Amino acid sequence: MTSPATPEAIRAEREAFYARIGQDNLAPLWEQLHNLVTKTPTSACVPAHWSYEQVRAYITEATDLITAQEAERRVLILENPGLRGKAAITTSLYAGLQCILPGEVARAHRHSQSALRLILEGDGAYTSVNGEKTIMRRGDFVTTPSWTFHDHGNDSDKPMVWLDGLDVQLVAALDASFAESSDDDRQELQRPVGDSVLRYGNGMAPVDWTPAPNKASPLFCYPYARTRESLFGMQAGGPPDPCLGYKLRYIDPLTGGAPMPTMGAYAQLLPRGTTTLPYQCSSGTVFAVLEGDVDVQVGDKRFTAVPNDVFVIPSWAAHTFSVRDDAVLFSFSDRPVQEALALYRENRSGRV
């Protein structure tokens, strides 16, 4: 009569089997299923906060070390502490702080990654996208859609600093990265400043308009003055959402979709005295403070973010915001991708 195998013997037999099939590039799903299909999102991304005052000193030092021409893009990457070495702020997105000094030009190039800019400091530098220049001011949201030539320059007398957001990690996961440099530092302008606003920003469009292949908004500058007017004007229409305050999403004015297909951008007003209810969503989100001070609670982590500070909240991390005076936040995430794939979820119940 054969004695039943001990647990140790069973495990040894299985390990030997796994090692044998591994030589033929096979692996047992039953050993990994619980890690691959989780009950809720799990991520190496962790909550993090960058003080603009602290980072600004490093930006100044960087401008002494390397020119915009040498660097092509003089940017300090905001690396998530849980994703060090991956140039990532969330598992799908990149963020950095870029500086252009008076008289400098960041030469023209294009790439398959989509990019957005939120202007944090300065007034009067420009971005040119596909032959049209837009003048940038603090709080403006500017897009650089996929595969569009773009260059930056500063014709003002003060440094300009902005937050860059790109879908670098998402594009890398799809092995779809392409890039091309221009022969010219500055693009030859083909349209006057503000042309896209006149064509697409007033509830109208050219009669023969058709969507661009990159599925991006034809309007690539969203001035903060208009954003702020909309946010504060919403207060007359009713009370704020208990989890979000007054929150708006930037849109392609011709389709109602996101300005770019891979990244959504948002602005929200938290009226004075607000403490939001706990909120969760499945898209890791990058925030920047435009006005006011915000006390942020994310799980066990708590910090106060002041104007120009940047912070990140991982996927499905419950969080609350508290403010003493009116505060305005900008944010961006991969929500449009999740919504297109029917993956996006949120929890506004206040129970986490």
Short mmCIF file of C-alpha atoms in Angstrom, two decimals:
data_model
loop_
_atom_site.label_atom_id
_atom_site.label_comp_id
_atom_site.label_asym_id
_atom_site.label_seq_id
_atom_site.Cartn_x
_atom_site.Cartn_y
_atom_site.Cartn_z
CA MET A 1 0.00 0.00 0.00
CA THR A 2 1.46 3.34 -1.11
CA SER A 3 1.69 6.05 1.53
CA PRO A 4 0.04 9.37 0.55
CA ALA A 5 2.49 11.99 -0.64
CA THR A 6 3.43 14.64 1.88
CA PRO A 7 2.80 18.33 1.12
CA GLU A 8 6.53 18.79 0.76
CA ALA A 9 6.75 16.02 -1.82
CA ILE A 10 3.80 17.41 -3.77
CA ARG A 11 5.37 20.85 -3.83
CA ALA A 12 8.74 19.45 -4.93
CA GLU A 13 7.09 17.52 -7.78
CA ARG A 14 5.24 20.63 -8.94
CA GLU A 15 8.35 22.81 -8.74
CA ALA A 16 10.22 20.29 -10.85
CA PHE A 17 7.39 20.40 -13.39
CA TYR A 18 7.43 24.20 -13.45
CA ALA A 19 11.19 24.24 -13.98
CA ARG A 20 10.88 21.75 -16.83
CA ILE A 21 8.17 23.61 -18.71
CA GLY A 22 9.96 26.91 -18.06
CA GLN A 23 12.71 25.74 -20.41
CA ASP A 24 10.09 25.89 -23.17
CA ASN A 25 8.83 29.35 -22.14
CA LEU A 26 5.74 28.13 -20.32
CA ALA A 27 4.43 28.94 -16.85
CA PRO A 28 1.48 27.75 -14.71
CA LEU A 29 -1.34 30.30 -14.57
CA TRP A 30 -2.67 28.86 -11.32
CA GLU A 31 0.46 30.10 -9.55
CA GLN A 32 -0.07 33.68 -10.75
CA LEU A 33 -3.84 34.12 -11.19
CA HIS A 34 -4.33 35.85 -7.84
CA ASN A 35 -1.66 38.43 -8.80
CA LEU A 36 -2.92 38.96 -12.34
CA VAL A 37 -6.66 39.25 -11.66
CA THR A 38 -7.05 41.26 -8.46
CA LYS A 39 -10.28 42.15 -6.69
CA THR A 40 -9.38 45.84 -6.72
CA PRO A 41 -6.56 47.76 -8.45
CA THR A 42 -3.09 47.18 -7.06
CA SER A 43 -0.27 49.46 -8.12
CA ALA A 44 3.33 50.26 -7.35
CA CYS A 45 2.31 53.92 -7.69
CA VAL A 46 2.10 55.63 -4.30
CA PRO A 47 0.76 59.02 -3.15
CA ALA A 48 3.41 61.72 -3.54
CA HIS A 49 3.71 65.50 -3.19
CA TRP A 50 6.23 67.85 -4.77
CA SER A 51 6.71 71.29 -3.21
CA TYR A 52 7.14 73.84 -5.97
CA GLU A 53 9.26 76.04 -3.71
CA GLN A 54 11.72 73.20 -3.22
CA VAL A 55 11.74 72.00 -6.83
CA ARG A 56 12.04 75.56 -8.16
CA ALA A 57 15.48 75.83 -6.60
CA TYR A 58 16.57 72.73 -8.51
CA ILE A 59 15.12 74.17 -11.71
CA THR A 60 17.23 77.30 -11.25
CA GLU A 61 20.30 75.13 -10.74
CA ALA A 62 19.47 73.13 -13.87
CA THR A 63 19.33 76.30 -15.97
CA ASP A 64 22.92 77.01 -14.88
CA LEU A 65 24.05 73.51 -15.79
CA ILE A 66 22.57 73.04 -19.27
CA THR A 67 20.97 75.17 -21.96
CA ALA A 68 17.58 74.48 -23.52
CA GLN A 69 19.35 73.88 -26.83
CA GLU A 70 21.66 71.26 -25.34
CA ALA A 71 18.90 69.48 -23.45
CA GLU A 72 16.29 69.80 -26.25
CA ARG A 73 13.75 69.76 -23.41
CA ARG A 74 15.12 70.99 -20.07
CA VAL A 75 12.79 69.17 -17.71
CA LEU A 76 12.99 67.74 -14.21
CA ILE A 77 11.00 64.49 -14.16
CA LEU A 78 8.54 64.03 -11.29
CA GLU A 79 9.26 60.40 -10.46
CA ASN A 80 6.78 58.54 -8.31
CA PRO A 81 8.63 57.10 -5.27
CA GLY A 82 7.11 53.69 -6.03
CA LEU A 83 8.23 53.80 -9.67
CA ARG A 84 11.80 55.10 -9.44
CA GLY A 85 13.87 54.68 -12.56
CA LYS A 86 10.79 54.43 -14.79
CA ALA A 87 10.31 58.18 -15.47
CA ALA A 88 6.70 57.71 -14.39
CA ILE A 89 4.36 59.58 -12.07
CA THR A 90 1.64 56.91 -12.47
CA THR A 91 1.90 53.53 -14.14
CA SER A 92 0.59 55.03 -17.40
CA LEU A 93 1.69 58.68 -17.30
CA TYR A 94 4.77 60.88 -17.18
CA ALA A 95 5.06 64.34 -15.61
CA GLY A 96 7.84 66.89 -15.39
CA LEU A 97 8.57 70.57 -14.84
CA GLN A 98 10.03 72.40 -17.85
CA CYS A 99 11.78 75.77 -17.82
CA ILE A 100 12.48 78.18 -20.69
CA LEU A 101 14.62 81.25 -19.96
CA PRO A 102 14.20 84.59 -21.78
CA GLY A 103 15.49 84.30 -25.33
CA GLU A 104 15.69 80.51 -25.32
CA VAL A 105 14.07 78.11 -27.80
CA ALA A 106 13.26 74.44 -27.30
CA ARG A 107 13.65 73.18 -30.86
CA ALA A 108 10.86 71.69 -32.92
CA HIS A 109 10.19 67.96 -32.88
CA ARG A 110 7.25 65.57 -32.90
CA HIS A 111 6.46 62.20 -31.38
CA SER A 112 3.68 59.68 -31.09
CA GLN A 113 3.21 60.55 -27.41
CA SER A 114 0.54 63.17 -26.68
CA ALA A 115 1.52 66.01 -24.36
CA LEU A 116 -0.17 68.66 -22.26
CA ARG A 117 1.16 71.77 -20.53
CA LEU A 118 -0.13 73.62 -17.49
CA ILE A 119 1.60 76.98 -17.14
CA LEU A 120 2.77 77.56 -13.56
CA GLU A 121 5.07 80.57 -13.71
CA GLY A 122 5.59 83.45 -16.10
CA ASP A 123 3.65 85.14 -18.85
CA GLY A 124 4.45 85.59 -22.52
CA ALA A 125 6.36 82.50 -23.68
CA TYR A 126 4.86 80.53 -26.52
CA THR A 127 4.25 77.08 -27.90
CA SER A 128 3.87 76.56 -31.64
CA VAL A 129 1.91 73.50 -32.77
CA ASN A 130 1.71 72.57 -36.44
CA GLY A 131 2.47 76.09 -37.56
CA GLU A 132 0.32 78.03 -35.10
CA LYS A 133 1.71 79.92 -32.12
CA THR A 134 -0.13 80.39 -28.83
CA ILE A 135 1.04 82.79 -26.13
CA MET A 136 1.02 81.11 -22.71
CA ARG A 137 -0.04 82.60 -19.39
CA ARG A 138 -0.21 81.16 -15.90
CA GLY A 139 -3.00 78.60 -15.50
CA ASP A 140 -3.45 78.08 -19.25
CA PHE A 141 -3.91 74.48 -20.38
CA VAL A 142 -2.12 73.80 -23.69
CA THR A 143 -2.12 70.57 -25.70
CA THR A 144 0.38 69.04 -28.08
CA PRO A 145 -1.47 66.21 -29.84
CA SER A 146 0.25 63.08 -31.07
CA TRP A 147 2.58 63.48 -34.06
CA THR A 148 2.37 67.26 -34.28
CA PHE A 149 5.51 69.35 -34.67
CA HIS A 150 5.94 71.68 -31.71
CA ASP A 151 8.54 74.08 -30.38
CA HIS A 152 8.66 76.39 -27.38
CA GLY A 153 10.23 79.80 -26.98
CA ASN A 154 10.41 82.63 -24.51
CA ASP A 155 10.26 86.15 -25.89
CA SER A 156 9.39 87.60 -22.47
CA ASP A 157 11.85 88.99 -19.93
CA LYS A 158 11.26 86.36 -17.22
CA PRO A 159 11.62 82.57 -16.93
CA MET A 160 8.61 80.41 -17.81
CA VAL A 161 7.91 77.15 -16.00
CA TRP A 162 5.17 74.67 -16.78
CA LEU A 163 3.99 71.20 -15.88
CA ASP A 164 4.36 68.67 -18.69
CA GLY A 165 2.10 65.62 -18.82
CA LEU A 166 2.57 62.86 -21.39
CA ASP A 167 1.25 59.37 -22.05
CA VAL A 168 4.82 58.03 -22.31
CA GLN A 169 4.28 54.86 -20.29
CA LEU A 170 1.03 54.01 -22.06
CA VAL A 171 2.62 54.38 -25.49
CA ALA A 172 5.63 52.36 -24.34
CA ALA A 173 3.38 49.54 -23.12
CA LEU A 174 1.96 49.35 -26.65
CA ASP A 175 5.43 49.47 -28.28
CA ALA A 176 4.18 52.41 -30.37
CA SER A 177 6.80 55.11 -29.80
CA PHE A 178 8.04 57.11 -32.79
CA ALA A 179 9.83 60.47 -32.87
CA GLU A 180 11.23 62.88 -35.44
CA SER A 181 13.28 66.06 -35.16
CA SER A 182 12.74 69.09 -37.34
CA ASP A 183 15.49 70.67 -39.40
CA ASP A 184 14.49 74.02 -37.91
CA ASP A 185 14.57 75.22 -34.30
CA ARG A 186 11.40 77.22 -34.84
CA GLN A 187 8.55 76.22 -37.09
CA GLU A 188 7.53 78.47 -39.93
CA LEU A 189 4.20 79.92 -38.84
CA GLN A 190 1.31 79.12 -41.16
CA ARG A 191 -1.55 80.74 -39.23
CA PRO A 192 -1.86 83.84 -37.03
CA VAL A 193 -1.82 83.66 -33.23
CA GLY A 194 -5.25 82.62 -31.93
CA ASP A 195 -6.46 81.21 -35.24
CA SER A 196 -7.69 77.92 -33.75
CA VAL A 197 -9.68 79.80 -31.08
CA LEU A 198 -11.44 81.84 -33.78
CA ARG A 199 -12.19 78.76 -35.87
CA TYR A 200 -13.20 76.32 -33.14
CA GLY A 201 -13.57 78.11 -29.81
CA ASN A 202 -16.82 80.00 -30.34
CA GLY A 203 -19.29 77.16 -30.88
CA MET A 204 -18.50 77.06 -34.60
CA ALA A 205 -16.20 75.22 -37.02
CA PRO A 206 -15.18 75.48 -40.67
CA VAL A 207 -17.92 74.03 -42.84
CA ASP A 208 -15.63 71.33 -44.22
CA TRP A 209 -14.06 70.32 -40.88
CA THR A 210 -13.25 66.64 -40.41
CA PRO A 211 -11.62 64.98 -37.37
CA ALA A 212 -7.83 64.80 -37.35
CA PRO A 213 -6.17 61.37 -37.60
CA ASN A 214 -4.83 61.79 -34.04
CA LYS A 215 -8.41 62.32 -32.77
CA ALA A 216 -7.34 65.41 -30.84
CA SER A 217 -9.11 68.68 -30.29
CA PRO A 218 -8.39 71.34 -32.94
CA LEU A 219 -8.33 73.84 -30.07
CA PHE A 220 -4.96 73.53 -28.36
CA CYS A 221 -5.03 76.42 -25.87
CA TYR A 222 -7.60 76.69 -23.06
CA PRO A 223 -7.02 80.03 -21.29
CA TYR A 224 -7.24 79.98 -17.51
CA ALA A 225 -9.25 83.20 -17.45
CA ARG A 226 -12.14 81.39 -19.12
CA THR A 227 -11.71 78.29 -16.96
CA ARG A 228 -11.79 80.34 -13.77
CA GLU A 229 -14.86 82.26 -14.88
CA SER A 230 -16.72 79.00 -15.50
CA LEU A 231 -15.71 77.45 -12.19
CA PHE A 232 -16.69 80.37 -10.01
CA GLY A 233 -19.84 80.97 -12.04
CA MET A 234 -21.06 77.45 -11.25
CA GLN A 235 -21.62 78.44 -7.63
CA ALA A 236 -24.78 80.29 -8.61
CA GLY A 237 -26.24 77.10 -10.07
CA GLY A 238 -26.36 74.99 -6.93
CA PRO A 239 -24.27 73.33 -4.23
CA PRO A 240 -20.97 71.59 -5.01
CA ASP A 241 -20.59 67.85 -5.40
CA PRO A 242 -19.75 66.49 -1.92
CA CYS A 243 -16.75 64.55 -3.26
CA LEU A 244 -15.50 66.79 -6.05
CA GLY A 245 -16.62 70.35 -5.40
CA TYR A 246 -17.30 72.13 -8.69
CA LYS A 247 -15.39 70.09 -11.27
CA LEU A 248 -15.25 70.55 -15.04
CA ARG A 249 -13.52 68.56 -17.76
CA TYR A 250 -11.75 70.14 -20.69
CA ILE A 251 -13.27 69.00 -23.99
CA ASP A 252 -12.81 68.93 -27.72
CA PRO A 253 -15.42 71.59 -28.57
CA LEU A 254 -16.45 69.75 -31.74
CA THR A 255 -16.96 66.26 -30.33
CA GLY A 256 -17.40 66.71 -26.59
CA GLY A 257 -14.63 64.17 -26.04
CA ALA A 258 -11.30 64.59 -24.28
CA PRO A 259 -8.83 67.07 -25.83
CA MET A 260 -6.59 64.08 -26.58
CA PRO A 261 -7.70 60.45 -26.70
CA THR A 262 -5.25 59.17 -24.09
CA MET A 263 -5.41 61.87 -21.42
CA GLY A 264 -8.24 63.76 -19.79
CA ALA A 265 -7.75 67.13 -18.12
CA TYR A 266 -9.91 68.69 -15.42
CA ALA A 267 -10.30 71.83 -13.31
CA GLN A 268 -12.12 71.99 -9.99
CA LEU A 269 -13.09 74.63 -7.49
CA LEU A 270 -13.25 73.75 -3.82
CA PRO A 271 -15.19 76.58 -2.13
CA ARG A 272 -13.90 77.95 1.15
CA GLY A 273 -14.61 75.75 4.14
CA THR A 274 -15.02 72.59 2.03
CA THR A 275 -14.05 69.15 3.29
CA THR A 276 -14.89 66.60 0.65
CA LEU A 277 -16.25 63.13 1.29
CA PRO A 278 -13.88 60.23 0.53
CA TYR A 279 -13.55 59.54 -3.19
CA GLN A 280 -11.96 56.76 -5.25
CA CYS A 281 -11.47 56.30 -8.98
CA SER A 282 -9.62 53.76 -11.06
CA SER A 283 -7.42 56.26 -12.91
CA GLY A 284 -4.27 57.45 -11.16
CA THR A 285 -4.47 61.25 -11.20
CA VAL A 286 -1.90 64.06 -11.21
CA PHE A 287 -2.94 67.34 -9.58
CA ALA A 288 -1.50 70.86 -9.58
CA VAL A 289 -2.68 73.66 -7.34
CA LEU A 290 -3.53 76.93 -9.09
CA GLU A 291 -5.12 78.82 -6.21
CA GLY A 292 -5.43 78.31 -2.46
CA ASP A 293 -4.01 75.78 -0.02
CA VAL A 294 -5.35 72.22 0.03
CA ASP A 295 -5.01 69.69 2.85
CA VAL A 296 -4.88 66.27 1.22
CA GLN A 297 -5.55 62.98 3.01
CA VAL A 298 -4.71 59.82 1.04
CA GLY A 299 -4.91 56.72 3.19
CA ASP A 300 -2.41 57.28 6.01
CA LYS A 301 -0.56 60.04 4.14
CA ARG A 302 -1.41 63.68 4.78
CA PHE A 303 0.13 66.83 3.31
CA THR A 304 -0.73 70.43 2.43
CA ALA A 305 -0.36 71.52 -1.19
CA VAL A 306 0.02 75.22 -1.99
CA PRO A 307 -0.04 77.06 -5.35
CA ASN A 308 2.14 75.44 -8.04
CA ASP A 309 2.66 72.28 -5.95
CA VAL A 310 2.07 68.97 -7.74
CA PHE A 311 0.76 65.76 -6.18
CA VAL A 312 -0.41 62.37 -7.38
CA ILE A 313 -3.15 60.05 -6.13
CA PRO A 314 -2.88 56.41 -7.25
CA SER A 315 -5.67 54.33 -8.72
CA TRP A 316 -8.43 53.45 -6.22
CA ALA A 317 -6.75 55.34 -3.39
CA ALA A 318 -9.44 56.88 -1.17
CA HIS A 319 -8.78 60.57 -0.57
CA THR A 320 -10.29 63.76 0.79
CA PHE A 321 -9.56 67.45 0.30
CA SER A 322 -10.00 70.22 2.90
CA VAL A 323 -9.67 73.95 2.25
CA ARG A 324 -10.01 77.08 4.35
CA ASP A 325 -10.35 79.51 1.43
CA ASP A 326 -11.35 78.98 -2.20
CA ALA A 327 -8.95 76.62 -3.98
CA VAL A 328 -8.60 75.69 -7.64
CA LEU A 329 -6.99 72.45 -8.80
CA PHE A 330 -5.95 71.26 -12.26
CA SER A 331 -5.62 67.53 -12.86
CA PHE A 332 -5.00 65.00 -15.61
CA SER A 333 -5.33 61.23 -15.90
CA ASP A 334 -5.78 58.32 -18.31
CA ARG A 335 -9.54 58.29 -17.70
CA PRO A 336 -10.46 58.61 -21.44
CA VAL A 337 -8.62 55.36 -22.18
CA GLN A 338 -10.29 53.54 -19.30
CA GLU A 339 -13.71 54.84 -20.36
CA ALA A 340 -13.16 53.79 -23.98
CA LEU A 341 -12.34 50.27 -22.76
CA ALA A 342 -15.24 50.22 -20.24
CA LEU A 343 -12.76 49.89 -17.37
CA TYR A 344 -13.31 53.15 -15.49
CA ARG A 345 -14.89 53.00 -12.03
CA GLU A 346 -15.42 55.47 -9.21
CA ASN A 347 -16.83 55.43 -5.70
CA ARG A 348 -18.58 58.53 -4.38
CA SER A 349 -20.45 56.77 -1.61
CA GLY A 350 -18.24 58.13 1.15
CA ARG A 351 -17.73 54.52 2.31
CA VAL A 352 -14.35 53.01 1.51
#
